[in-house]
mmCIF file of C-alpha atoms in Angstrom:
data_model
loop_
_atom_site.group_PDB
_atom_site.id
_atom_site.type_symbol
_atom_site.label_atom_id
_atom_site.label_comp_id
_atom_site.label_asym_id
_atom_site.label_seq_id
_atom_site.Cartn_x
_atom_site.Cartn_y
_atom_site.Cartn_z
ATOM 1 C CA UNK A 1401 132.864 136.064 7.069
ATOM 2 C CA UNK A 1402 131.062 133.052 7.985
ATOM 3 C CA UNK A 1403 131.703 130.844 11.337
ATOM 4 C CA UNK A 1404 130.301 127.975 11.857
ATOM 5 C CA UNK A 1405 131.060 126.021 14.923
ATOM 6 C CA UNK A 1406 130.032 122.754 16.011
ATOM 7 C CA UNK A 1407 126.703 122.676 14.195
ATOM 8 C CA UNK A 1408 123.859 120.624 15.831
ATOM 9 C CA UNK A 1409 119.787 120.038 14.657
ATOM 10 C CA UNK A 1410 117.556 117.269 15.610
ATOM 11 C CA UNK A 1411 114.091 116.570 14.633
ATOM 12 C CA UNK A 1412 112.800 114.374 17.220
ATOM 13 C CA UNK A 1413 115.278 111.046 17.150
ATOM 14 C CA UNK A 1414 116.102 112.128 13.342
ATOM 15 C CA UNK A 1415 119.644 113.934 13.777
ATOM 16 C CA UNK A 1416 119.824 116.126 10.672
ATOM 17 C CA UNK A 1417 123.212 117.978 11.012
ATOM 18 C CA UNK A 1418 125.835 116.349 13.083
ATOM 19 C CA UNK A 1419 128.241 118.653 14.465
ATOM 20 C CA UNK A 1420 129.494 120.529 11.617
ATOM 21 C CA UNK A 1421 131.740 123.431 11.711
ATOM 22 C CA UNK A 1422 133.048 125.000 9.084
ATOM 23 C CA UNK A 1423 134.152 129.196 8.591
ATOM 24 C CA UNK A 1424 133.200 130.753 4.998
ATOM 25 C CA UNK A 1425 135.679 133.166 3.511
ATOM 26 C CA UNK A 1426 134.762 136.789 2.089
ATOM 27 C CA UNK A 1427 135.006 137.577 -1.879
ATOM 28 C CA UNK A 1428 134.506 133.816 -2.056
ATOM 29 C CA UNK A 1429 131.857 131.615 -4.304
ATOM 30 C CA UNK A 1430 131.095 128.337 -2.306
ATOM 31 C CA UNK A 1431 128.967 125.616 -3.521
ATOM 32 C CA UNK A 1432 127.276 123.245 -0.929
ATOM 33 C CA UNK A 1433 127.013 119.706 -2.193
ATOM 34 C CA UNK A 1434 125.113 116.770 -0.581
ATOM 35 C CA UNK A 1435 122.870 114.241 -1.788
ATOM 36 C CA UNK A 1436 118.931 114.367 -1.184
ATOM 37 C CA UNK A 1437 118.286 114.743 2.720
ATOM 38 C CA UNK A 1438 121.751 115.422 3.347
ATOM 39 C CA UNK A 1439 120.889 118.401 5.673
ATOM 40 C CA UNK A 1440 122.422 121.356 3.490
ATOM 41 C CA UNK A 1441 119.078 123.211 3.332
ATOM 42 C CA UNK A 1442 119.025 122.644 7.405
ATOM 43 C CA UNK A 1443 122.168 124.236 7.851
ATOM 44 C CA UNK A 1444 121.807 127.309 5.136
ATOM 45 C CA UNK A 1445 118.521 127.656 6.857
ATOM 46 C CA UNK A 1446 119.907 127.509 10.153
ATOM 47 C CA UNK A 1447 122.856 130.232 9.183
ATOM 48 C CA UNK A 1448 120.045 132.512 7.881
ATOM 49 C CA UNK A 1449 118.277 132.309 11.124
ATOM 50 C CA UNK A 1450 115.362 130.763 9.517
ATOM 51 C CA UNK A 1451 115.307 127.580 11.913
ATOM 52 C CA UNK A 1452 116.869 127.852 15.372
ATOM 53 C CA UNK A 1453 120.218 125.225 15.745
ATOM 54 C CA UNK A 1454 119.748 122.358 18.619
ATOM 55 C CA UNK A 1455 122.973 123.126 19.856
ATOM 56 C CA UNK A 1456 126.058 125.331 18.439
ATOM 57 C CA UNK A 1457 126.468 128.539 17.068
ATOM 58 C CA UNK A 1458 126.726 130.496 13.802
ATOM 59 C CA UNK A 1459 128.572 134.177 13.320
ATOM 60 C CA UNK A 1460 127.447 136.635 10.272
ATOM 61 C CA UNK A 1461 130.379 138.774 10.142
ATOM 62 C CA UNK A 1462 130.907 138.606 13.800
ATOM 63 C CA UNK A 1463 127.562 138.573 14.924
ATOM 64 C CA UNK A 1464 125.865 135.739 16.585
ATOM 65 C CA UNK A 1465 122.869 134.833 14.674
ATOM 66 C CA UNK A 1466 120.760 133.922 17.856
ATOM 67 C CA UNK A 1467 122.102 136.638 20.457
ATOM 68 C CA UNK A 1468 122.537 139.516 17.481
ATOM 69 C CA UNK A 1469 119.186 138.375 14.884
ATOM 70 C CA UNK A 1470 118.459 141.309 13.304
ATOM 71 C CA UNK A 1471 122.236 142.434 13.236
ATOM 72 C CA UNK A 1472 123.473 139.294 11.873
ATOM 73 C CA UNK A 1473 120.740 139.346 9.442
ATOM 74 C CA UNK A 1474 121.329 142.699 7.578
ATOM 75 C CA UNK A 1475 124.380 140.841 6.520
ATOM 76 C CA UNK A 1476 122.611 138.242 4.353
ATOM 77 C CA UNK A 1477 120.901 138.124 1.727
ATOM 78 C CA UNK A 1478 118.782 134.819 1.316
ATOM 79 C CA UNK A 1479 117.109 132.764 -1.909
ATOM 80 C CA UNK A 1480 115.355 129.767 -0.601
ATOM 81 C CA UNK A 1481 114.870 126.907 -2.743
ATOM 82 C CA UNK A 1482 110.629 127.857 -3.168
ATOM 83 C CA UNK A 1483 111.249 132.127 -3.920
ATOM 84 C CA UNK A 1484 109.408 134.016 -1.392
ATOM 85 C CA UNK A 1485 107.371 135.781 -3.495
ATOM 86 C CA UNK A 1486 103.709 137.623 -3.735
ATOM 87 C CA UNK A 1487 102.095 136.561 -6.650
ATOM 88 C CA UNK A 1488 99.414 138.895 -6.769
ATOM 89 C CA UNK A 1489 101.635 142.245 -6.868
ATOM 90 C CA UNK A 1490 103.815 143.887 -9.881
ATOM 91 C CA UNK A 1491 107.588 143.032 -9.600
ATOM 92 C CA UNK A 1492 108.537 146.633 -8.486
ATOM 93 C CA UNK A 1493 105.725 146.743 -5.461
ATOM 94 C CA UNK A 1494 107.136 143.370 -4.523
ATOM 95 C CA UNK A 1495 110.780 144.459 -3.972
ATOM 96 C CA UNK A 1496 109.478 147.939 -2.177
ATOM 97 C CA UNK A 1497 107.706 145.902 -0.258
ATOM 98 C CA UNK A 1498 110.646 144.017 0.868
ATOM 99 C CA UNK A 1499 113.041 146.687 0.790
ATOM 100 C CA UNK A 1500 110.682 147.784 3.671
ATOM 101 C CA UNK A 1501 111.238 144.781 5.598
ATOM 102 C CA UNK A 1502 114.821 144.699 5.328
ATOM 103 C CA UNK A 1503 114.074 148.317 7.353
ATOM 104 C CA UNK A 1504 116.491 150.144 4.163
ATOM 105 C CA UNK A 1505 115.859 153.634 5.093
ATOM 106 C CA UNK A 1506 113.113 155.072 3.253
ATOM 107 C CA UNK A 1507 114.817 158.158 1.277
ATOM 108 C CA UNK A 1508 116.663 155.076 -0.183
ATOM 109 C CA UNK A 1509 114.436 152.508 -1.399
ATOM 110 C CA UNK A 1510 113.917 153.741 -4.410
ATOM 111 C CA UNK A 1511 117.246 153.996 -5.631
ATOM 112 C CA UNK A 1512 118.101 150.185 -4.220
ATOM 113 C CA UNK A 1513 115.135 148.650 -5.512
ATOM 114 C CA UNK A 1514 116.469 150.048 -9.035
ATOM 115 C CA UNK A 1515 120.205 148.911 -8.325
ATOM 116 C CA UNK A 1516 118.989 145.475 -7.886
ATOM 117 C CA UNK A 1517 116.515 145.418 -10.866
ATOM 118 C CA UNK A 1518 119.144 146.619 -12.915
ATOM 119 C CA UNK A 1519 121.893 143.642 -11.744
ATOM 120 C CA UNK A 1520 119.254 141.180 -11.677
ATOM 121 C CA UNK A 1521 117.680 142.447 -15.099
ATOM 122 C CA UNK A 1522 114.040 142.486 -14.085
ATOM 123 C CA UNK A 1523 113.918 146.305 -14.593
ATOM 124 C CA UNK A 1524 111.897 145.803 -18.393
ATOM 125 C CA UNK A 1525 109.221 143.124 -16.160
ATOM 126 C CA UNK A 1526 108.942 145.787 -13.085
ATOM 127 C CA UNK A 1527 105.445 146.999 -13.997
ATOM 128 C CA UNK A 1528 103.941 143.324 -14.697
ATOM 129 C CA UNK A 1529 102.404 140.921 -12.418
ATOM 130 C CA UNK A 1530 104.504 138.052 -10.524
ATOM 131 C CA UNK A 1531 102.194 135.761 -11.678
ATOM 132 C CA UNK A 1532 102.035 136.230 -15.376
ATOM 133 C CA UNK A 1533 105.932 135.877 -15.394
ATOM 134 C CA UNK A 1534 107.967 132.949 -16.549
ATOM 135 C CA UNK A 1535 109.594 130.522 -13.893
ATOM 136 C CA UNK A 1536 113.097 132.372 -14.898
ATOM 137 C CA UNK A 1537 111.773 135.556 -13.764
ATOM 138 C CA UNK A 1538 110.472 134.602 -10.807
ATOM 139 C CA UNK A 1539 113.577 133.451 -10.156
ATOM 140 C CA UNK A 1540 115.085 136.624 -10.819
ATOM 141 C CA UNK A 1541 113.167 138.389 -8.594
ATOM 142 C CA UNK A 1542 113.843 136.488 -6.197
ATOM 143 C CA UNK A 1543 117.514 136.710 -6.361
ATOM 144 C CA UNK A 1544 116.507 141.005 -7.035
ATOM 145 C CA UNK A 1545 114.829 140.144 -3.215
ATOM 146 C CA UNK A 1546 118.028 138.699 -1.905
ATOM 147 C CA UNK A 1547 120.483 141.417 -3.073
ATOM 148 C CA UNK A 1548 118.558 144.312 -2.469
ATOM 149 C CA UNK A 1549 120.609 146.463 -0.359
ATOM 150 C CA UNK A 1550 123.824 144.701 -1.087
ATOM 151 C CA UNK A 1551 124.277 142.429 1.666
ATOM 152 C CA UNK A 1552 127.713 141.244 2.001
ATOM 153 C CA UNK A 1553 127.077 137.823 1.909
ATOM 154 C CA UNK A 1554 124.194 135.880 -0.275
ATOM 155 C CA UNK A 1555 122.379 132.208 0.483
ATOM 156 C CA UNK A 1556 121.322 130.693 -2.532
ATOM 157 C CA UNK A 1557 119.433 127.556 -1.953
ATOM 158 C CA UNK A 1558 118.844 125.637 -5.779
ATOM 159 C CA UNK A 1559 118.402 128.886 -7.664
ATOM 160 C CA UNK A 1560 118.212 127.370 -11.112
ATOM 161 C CA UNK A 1561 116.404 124.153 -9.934
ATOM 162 C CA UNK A 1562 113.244 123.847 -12.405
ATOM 163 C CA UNK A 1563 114.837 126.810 -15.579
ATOM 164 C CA UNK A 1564 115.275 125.950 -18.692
ATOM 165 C CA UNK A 1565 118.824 125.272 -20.227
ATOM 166 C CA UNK A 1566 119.003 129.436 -21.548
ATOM 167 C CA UNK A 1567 117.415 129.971 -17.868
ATOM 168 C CA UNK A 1568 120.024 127.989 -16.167
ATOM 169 C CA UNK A 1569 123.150 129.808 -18.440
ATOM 170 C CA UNK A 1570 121.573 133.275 -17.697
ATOM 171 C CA UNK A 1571 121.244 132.946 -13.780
ATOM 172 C CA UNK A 1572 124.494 131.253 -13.810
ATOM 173 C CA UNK A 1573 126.165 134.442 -15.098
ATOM 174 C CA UNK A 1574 124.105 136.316 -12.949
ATOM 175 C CA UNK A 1575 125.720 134.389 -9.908
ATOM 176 C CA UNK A 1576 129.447 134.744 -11.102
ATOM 177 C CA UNK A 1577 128.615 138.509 -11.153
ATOM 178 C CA UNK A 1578 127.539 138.820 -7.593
ATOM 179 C CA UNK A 1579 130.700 136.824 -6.686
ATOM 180 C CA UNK A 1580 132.624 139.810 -7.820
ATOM 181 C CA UNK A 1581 131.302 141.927 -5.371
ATOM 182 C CA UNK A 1582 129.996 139.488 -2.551
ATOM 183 C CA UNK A 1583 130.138 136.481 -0.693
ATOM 184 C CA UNK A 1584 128.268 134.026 -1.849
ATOM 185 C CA UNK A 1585 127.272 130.041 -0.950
ATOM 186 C CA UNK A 1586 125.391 128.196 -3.675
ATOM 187 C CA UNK A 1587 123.624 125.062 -2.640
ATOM 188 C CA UNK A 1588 123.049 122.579 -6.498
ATOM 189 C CA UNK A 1589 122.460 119.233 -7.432
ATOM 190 C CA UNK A 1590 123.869 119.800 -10.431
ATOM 191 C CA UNK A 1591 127.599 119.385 -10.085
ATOM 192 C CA UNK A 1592 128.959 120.816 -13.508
ATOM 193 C CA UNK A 1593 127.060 124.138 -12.563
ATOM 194 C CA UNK A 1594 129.366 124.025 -9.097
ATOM 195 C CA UNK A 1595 132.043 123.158 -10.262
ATOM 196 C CA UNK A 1596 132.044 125.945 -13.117
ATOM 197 C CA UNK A 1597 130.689 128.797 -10.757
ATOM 198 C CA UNK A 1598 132.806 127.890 -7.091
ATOM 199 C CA UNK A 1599 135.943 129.227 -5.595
ATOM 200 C CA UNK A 1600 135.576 126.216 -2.997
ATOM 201 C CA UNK A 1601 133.191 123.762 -2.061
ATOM 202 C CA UNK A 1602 131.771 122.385 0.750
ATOM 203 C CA UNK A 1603 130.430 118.568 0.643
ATOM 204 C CA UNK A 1604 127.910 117.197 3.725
ATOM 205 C CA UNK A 1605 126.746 113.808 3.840
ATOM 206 C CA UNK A 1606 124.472 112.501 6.645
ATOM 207 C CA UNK A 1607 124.552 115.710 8.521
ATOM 208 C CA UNK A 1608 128.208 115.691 8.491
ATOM 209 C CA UNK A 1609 130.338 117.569 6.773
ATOM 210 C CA UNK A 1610 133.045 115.118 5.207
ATOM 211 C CA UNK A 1611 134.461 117.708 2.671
ATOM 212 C CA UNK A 1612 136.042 121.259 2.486
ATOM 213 C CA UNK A 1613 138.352 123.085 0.044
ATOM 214 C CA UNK A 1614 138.896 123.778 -3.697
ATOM 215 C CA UNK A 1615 138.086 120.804 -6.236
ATOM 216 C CA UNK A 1616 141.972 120.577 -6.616
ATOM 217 C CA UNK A 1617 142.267 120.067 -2.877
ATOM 218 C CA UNK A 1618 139.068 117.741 -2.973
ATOM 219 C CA UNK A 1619 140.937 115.464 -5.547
ATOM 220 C CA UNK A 1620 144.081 115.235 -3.191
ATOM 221 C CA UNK A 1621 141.549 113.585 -0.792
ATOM 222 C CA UNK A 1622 140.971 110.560 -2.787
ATOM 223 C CA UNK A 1623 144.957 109.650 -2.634
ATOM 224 C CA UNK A 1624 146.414 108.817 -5.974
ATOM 225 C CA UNK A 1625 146.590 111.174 -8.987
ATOM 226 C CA UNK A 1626 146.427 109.804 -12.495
ATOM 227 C CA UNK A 1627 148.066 110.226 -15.643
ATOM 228 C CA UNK A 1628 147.770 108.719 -19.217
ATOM 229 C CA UNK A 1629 150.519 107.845 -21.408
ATOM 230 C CA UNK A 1630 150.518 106.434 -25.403
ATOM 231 C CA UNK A 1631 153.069 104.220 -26.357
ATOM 232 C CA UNK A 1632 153.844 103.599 -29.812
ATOM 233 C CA UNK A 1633 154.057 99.012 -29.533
ATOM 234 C CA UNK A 1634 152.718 96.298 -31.046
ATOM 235 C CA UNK A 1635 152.859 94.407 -27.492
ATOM 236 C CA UNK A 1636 150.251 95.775 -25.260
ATOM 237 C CA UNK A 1637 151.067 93.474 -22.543
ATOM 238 C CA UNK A 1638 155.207 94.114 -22.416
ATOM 239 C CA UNK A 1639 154.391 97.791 -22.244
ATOM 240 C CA UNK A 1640 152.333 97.325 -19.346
ATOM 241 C CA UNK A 1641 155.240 95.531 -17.687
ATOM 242 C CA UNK A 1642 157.484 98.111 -18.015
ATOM 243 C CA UNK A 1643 155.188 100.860 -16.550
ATOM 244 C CA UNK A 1644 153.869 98.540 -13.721
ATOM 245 C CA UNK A 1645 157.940 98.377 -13.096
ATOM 246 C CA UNK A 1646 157.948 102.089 -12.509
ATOM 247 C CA UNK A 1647 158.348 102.500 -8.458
ATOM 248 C CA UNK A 1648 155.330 104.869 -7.857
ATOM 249 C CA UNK A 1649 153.081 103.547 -9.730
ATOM 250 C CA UNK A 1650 150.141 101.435 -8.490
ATOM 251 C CA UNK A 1651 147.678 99.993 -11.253
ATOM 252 C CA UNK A 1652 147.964 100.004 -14.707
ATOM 253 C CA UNK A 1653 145.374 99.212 -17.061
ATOM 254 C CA UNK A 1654 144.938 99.314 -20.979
ATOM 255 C CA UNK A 1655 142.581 102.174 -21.820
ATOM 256 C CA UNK A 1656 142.993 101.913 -25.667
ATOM 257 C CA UNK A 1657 144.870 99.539 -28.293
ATOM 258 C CA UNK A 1658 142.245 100.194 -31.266
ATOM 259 C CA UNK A 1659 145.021 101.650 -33.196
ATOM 260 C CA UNK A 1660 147.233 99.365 -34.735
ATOM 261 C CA UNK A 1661 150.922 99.745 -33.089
ATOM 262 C CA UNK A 1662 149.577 101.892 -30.591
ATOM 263 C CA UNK A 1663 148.466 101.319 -26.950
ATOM 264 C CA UNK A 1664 147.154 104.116 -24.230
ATOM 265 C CA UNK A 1665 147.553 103.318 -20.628
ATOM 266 C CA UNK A 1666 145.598 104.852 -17.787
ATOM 267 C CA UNK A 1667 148.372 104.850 -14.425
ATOM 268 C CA UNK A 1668 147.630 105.733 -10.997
ATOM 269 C CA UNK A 1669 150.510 106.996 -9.008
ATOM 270 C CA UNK A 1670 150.709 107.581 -5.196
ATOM 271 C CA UNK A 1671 150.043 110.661 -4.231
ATOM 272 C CA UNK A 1672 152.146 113.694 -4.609
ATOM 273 C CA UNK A 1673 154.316 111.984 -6.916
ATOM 274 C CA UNK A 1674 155.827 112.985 -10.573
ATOM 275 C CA UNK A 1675 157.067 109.900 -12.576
ATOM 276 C CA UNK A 1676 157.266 111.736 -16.223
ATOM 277 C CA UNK A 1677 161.125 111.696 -16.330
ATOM 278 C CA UNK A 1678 160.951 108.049 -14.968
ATOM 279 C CA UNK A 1679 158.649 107.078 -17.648
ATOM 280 C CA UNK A 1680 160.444 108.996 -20.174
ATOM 281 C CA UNK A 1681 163.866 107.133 -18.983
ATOM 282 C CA UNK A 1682 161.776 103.638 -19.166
ATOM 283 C CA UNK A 1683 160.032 104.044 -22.723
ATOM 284 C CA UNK A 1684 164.002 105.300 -24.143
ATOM 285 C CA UNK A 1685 165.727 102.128 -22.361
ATOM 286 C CA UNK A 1686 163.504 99.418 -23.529
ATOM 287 C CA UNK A 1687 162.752 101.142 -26.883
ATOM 288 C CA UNK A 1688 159.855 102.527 -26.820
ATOM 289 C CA UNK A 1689 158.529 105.767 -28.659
ATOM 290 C CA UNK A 1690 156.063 107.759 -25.966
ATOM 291 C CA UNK A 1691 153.632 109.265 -28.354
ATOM 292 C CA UNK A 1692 151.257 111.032 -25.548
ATOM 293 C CA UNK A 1693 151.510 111.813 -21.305
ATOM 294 C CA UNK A 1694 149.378 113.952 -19.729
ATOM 295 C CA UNK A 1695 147.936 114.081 -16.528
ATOM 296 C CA UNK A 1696 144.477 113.331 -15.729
ATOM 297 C CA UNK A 1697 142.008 114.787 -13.295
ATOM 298 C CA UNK A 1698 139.226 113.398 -11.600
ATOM 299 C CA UNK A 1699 135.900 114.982 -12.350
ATOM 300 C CA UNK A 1700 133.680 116.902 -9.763
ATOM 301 C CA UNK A 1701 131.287 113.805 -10.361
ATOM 302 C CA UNK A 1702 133.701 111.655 -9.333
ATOM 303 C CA UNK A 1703 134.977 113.101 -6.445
ATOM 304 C CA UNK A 1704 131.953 113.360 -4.740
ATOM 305 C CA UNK A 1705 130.469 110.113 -5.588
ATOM 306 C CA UNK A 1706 133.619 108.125 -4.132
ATOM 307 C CA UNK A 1707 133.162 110.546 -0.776
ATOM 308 C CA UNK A 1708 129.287 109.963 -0.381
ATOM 309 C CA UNK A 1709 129.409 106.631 -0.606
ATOM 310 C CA UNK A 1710 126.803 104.676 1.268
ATOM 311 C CA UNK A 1711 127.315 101.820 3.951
ATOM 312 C CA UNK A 1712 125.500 98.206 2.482
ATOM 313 C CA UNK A 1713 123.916 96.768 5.072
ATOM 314 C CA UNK A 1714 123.766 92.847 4.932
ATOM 315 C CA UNK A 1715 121.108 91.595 6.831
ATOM 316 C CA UNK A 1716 121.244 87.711 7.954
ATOM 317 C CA UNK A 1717 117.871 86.534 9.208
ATOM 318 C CA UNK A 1718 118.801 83.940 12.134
ATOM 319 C CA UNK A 1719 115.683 81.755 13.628
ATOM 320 C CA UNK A 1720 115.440 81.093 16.787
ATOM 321 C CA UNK A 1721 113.098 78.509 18.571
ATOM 322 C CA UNK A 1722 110.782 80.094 21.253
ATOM 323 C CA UNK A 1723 110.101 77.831 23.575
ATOM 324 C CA UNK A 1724 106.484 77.933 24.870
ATOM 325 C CA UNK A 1725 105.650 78.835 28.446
ATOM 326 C CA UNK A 1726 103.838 77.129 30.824
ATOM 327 C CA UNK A 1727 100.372 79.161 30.618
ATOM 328 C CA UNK A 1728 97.636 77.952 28.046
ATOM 329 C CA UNK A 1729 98.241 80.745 25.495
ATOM 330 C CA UNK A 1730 102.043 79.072 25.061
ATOM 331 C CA UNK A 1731 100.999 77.217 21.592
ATOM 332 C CA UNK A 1732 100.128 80.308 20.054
ATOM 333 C CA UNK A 1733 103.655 82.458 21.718
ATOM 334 C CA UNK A 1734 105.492 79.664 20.536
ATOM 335 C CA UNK A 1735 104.002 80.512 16.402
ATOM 336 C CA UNK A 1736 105.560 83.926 16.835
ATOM 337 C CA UNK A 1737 107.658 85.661 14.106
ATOM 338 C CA UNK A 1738 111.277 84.535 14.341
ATOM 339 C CA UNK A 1739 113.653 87.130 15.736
ATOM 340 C CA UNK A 1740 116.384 88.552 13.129
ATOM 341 C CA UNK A 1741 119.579 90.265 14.063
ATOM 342 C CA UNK A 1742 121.676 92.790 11.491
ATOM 343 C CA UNK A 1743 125.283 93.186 11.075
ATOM 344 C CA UNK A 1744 126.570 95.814 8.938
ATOM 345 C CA UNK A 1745 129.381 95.693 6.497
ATOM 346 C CA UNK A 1746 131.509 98.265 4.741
ATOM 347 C CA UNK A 1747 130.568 99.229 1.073
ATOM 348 C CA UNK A 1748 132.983 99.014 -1.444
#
C-alpha cells in the first residue's frame, strides 16, 4: 500500500504539487492523469524517492520514504518516462548489473534476472546490444529493470510514449499481466490506454489532485447521467415536449430525425435517478411507440476534459494619467507605459 499525505514541492516561487494526499490500494492498476506540467511525474518521482518532497510525507508499504529510503525502496519497482538504461552493454549484463544494485542476493541473480526476461519477453534479445535494439525493446528492458525481483508495487511513468501501434498493444498486455500479481500506477497521456488497463484512476491538475476513484465513480462527479431514447413520430418537436415533461429530466435535445417517422433524443437526468418506467408510462399515454432507451456513458475523454478545465483570464487594460513631478526629468515620467490591472473570470 501506498500513503500519501499532504503532498508538497516547490521549485523556487513555482508550486508544482499542492498538497495532495491520496493512499494507493494493493492488487490494484491505477492510472495517473494530468495534462502537460500537471506535476504527476513530480509526485511519482517524489513517491520513488527520486526527488525529496518540500513538505509531507509518503509510506511504501509502511515505510517512510525519507526516514526508511532503502527500506521503502525495495518495495518499488520504477520505469521513468526516459528508461534508465546502458547503451553500450548486452541486455542480460544490463539487468545483472542492476539486479546488483537493487542488493538481490547474489546466489539469486541469476535466476531473477531470467524470471523477469521471461515476463518481460526480452529473453531471445539477452545476448544483443541495448543499442542495436528497437525503441520497443528498450522499453522492455526497462520495464525487465523495474520488475526484477518482484517488487510489490511498480511506477510506470509513460511506458509506451514514442512505440509503435503493435508496440503500444504488446506493452499494454504486458502491464495488465503485472497487475495480476502487483500493484501498479501507470502515468499516460493517452486516455483510451487508461481507461482500458486501470482499476481506478487518479486525475491532478495544477499540482492538485481534483480526482480519485473508478471511471464509474469519476462520471458520478460530473452530476447528471444520460440516456437516449428513439421514438417512433413524425413530430420531433411534440415528442420533445413530452420528455422535457418528465420530472427528472433536465435538457433534452434532438440527436437524430434523419429517418423518416423516427426521432432519437439525447436526455440528461439528475443524478442518481431512473426515469425508464416514467418514460415508458409517457410514450404509452400520449401514443407513442419507444423504439430504443439505453443509457449512455460519458467517455474517459470527457470526463477529464470537463474536470481540467482552465480559468480564462480577461484582461482589461485601464490608462491612467501620471501626473509629472516637479523635478526636470517629469516630461519624460509623465510618457511612461500606462499601468493595466487584471481581473479574472470563470471559464465556462
Amino acid at each position: 500500500m501506498i500513503e500519501v499525505k499532504n503532498l508538497i514541492k516547490r521549485y523556487g516561487d513555482n508550486l508544482a504539487v499542492d498538497n495532495i494526499s491520496f493512499t494507493v490500494e494493493d492488487g490494484q492498476i491505477y492510472g495517473f492523469l494530468g495534462p502537460n506540467g500537471a506535476g504527476k511525474s513530480t509526485t511519482m518521482n517524489i513517491m520513488t524517492g527520486y526527488l525529496a518532497a518540500t513538505e509531507g510525507e509518503v509510506f511504501i508499504n509502511g515505510h517512510n520514504i525519507t526516514d526508511e529510503p532503502e527500506a521503502a525502496k525495495k518495495c518499488i519497482g520504477y520505469l521513468p518516462e526516459m528508461p534508465p538504461l546502458y547503451t553500450d552493454m548486452t541486455v542480460i549484463e544490463y539487468l545483472k548489473f542492476a539486479a546488483a544494485l537493487k542488493k538481490i542476493p547474489a546466489k539469486e541473480r541469476s535466476n531473477a534476472v531470467t524470471e523477469a526476461m521471461e515476463i518481460t519477453k526480452v529473453a531471445n534479445v539477452s545476448d544483443r546490444l541495448i543499442a542495436n535494439l528497437s525503441k520497443g525493446y528498450k522499453q522492455r528492458v526497462g520495464l525487465a529493470q523495474a520488475v526484477l525481483g518482484m517488487p510489490e508495487i511498480i511506477i510506470l511513468d509513460e511506458p509506451t510514449v514514442g512505440l509503435d501501434p503493435k508496440q503500444i498493444i504488446e506493452i499494454r498486455d504486458l502491464i495488465k499481466s503485472l497487475g495480476e500479481k502487483h500493484t501498479v500506477i501507470l502515468s499516460s497521456h493517452i486516455l483510451s490506454e487508461i481507461q482500458e488497463i486501470c482499476d481506478k484512476i487518479l486525475i491532478i491538475h495544477q499540482g492538485r489532485l481534483i480526482a480519485n476513484g473508478t471511471p464509474a465513480e469519476l462520471e458520478e462527479t460530473l452530476g447528471n447521467s444520460s440516456m437516449e431514447l428513439t421514438i417512433k413520430t413524425d413530430n420531433p418537436d411534440d415528442a420533445v415536449a413530452m420528455v422535457s415533461a418528465i420530472q427528472g429530466v433536465t435538457k433534452v435535445k434532438v440527436a437524430d430525425s434523419s429517418v423518416q417517422g423516427e426521432v432519437t433524443l439525447s436526455l440528461k437526468l439528475e443524478r442518481g435517478v431512473d426515469l425508464r418506467e416514467e418514460i415508458f408510462n409517457a410514450c404509452v399515454k400520449n401514443g407513442y411507440v419507444l423504439l430504443m432507451m439505453k443509457a449512455t456513458h460519458f467517455s474517459l475523454e470527457h470526463i477529464f476534459l470537463e474536470l481540467t478545465k482552465e480559468r480564462r483570464r480577461v484582461r482589461r487594460r485601464v490608462k491612467k494619467k501620471v501626473q509629472p513631478e516637479a523635478s526636470e526629468a517629469a516630461p519624460q515620467e509623465a510618457e511612461a507605459t500606462p499601468e493595466t490591472t487584471e481581473t479574472e473570470k470563470e471559464g465556462e
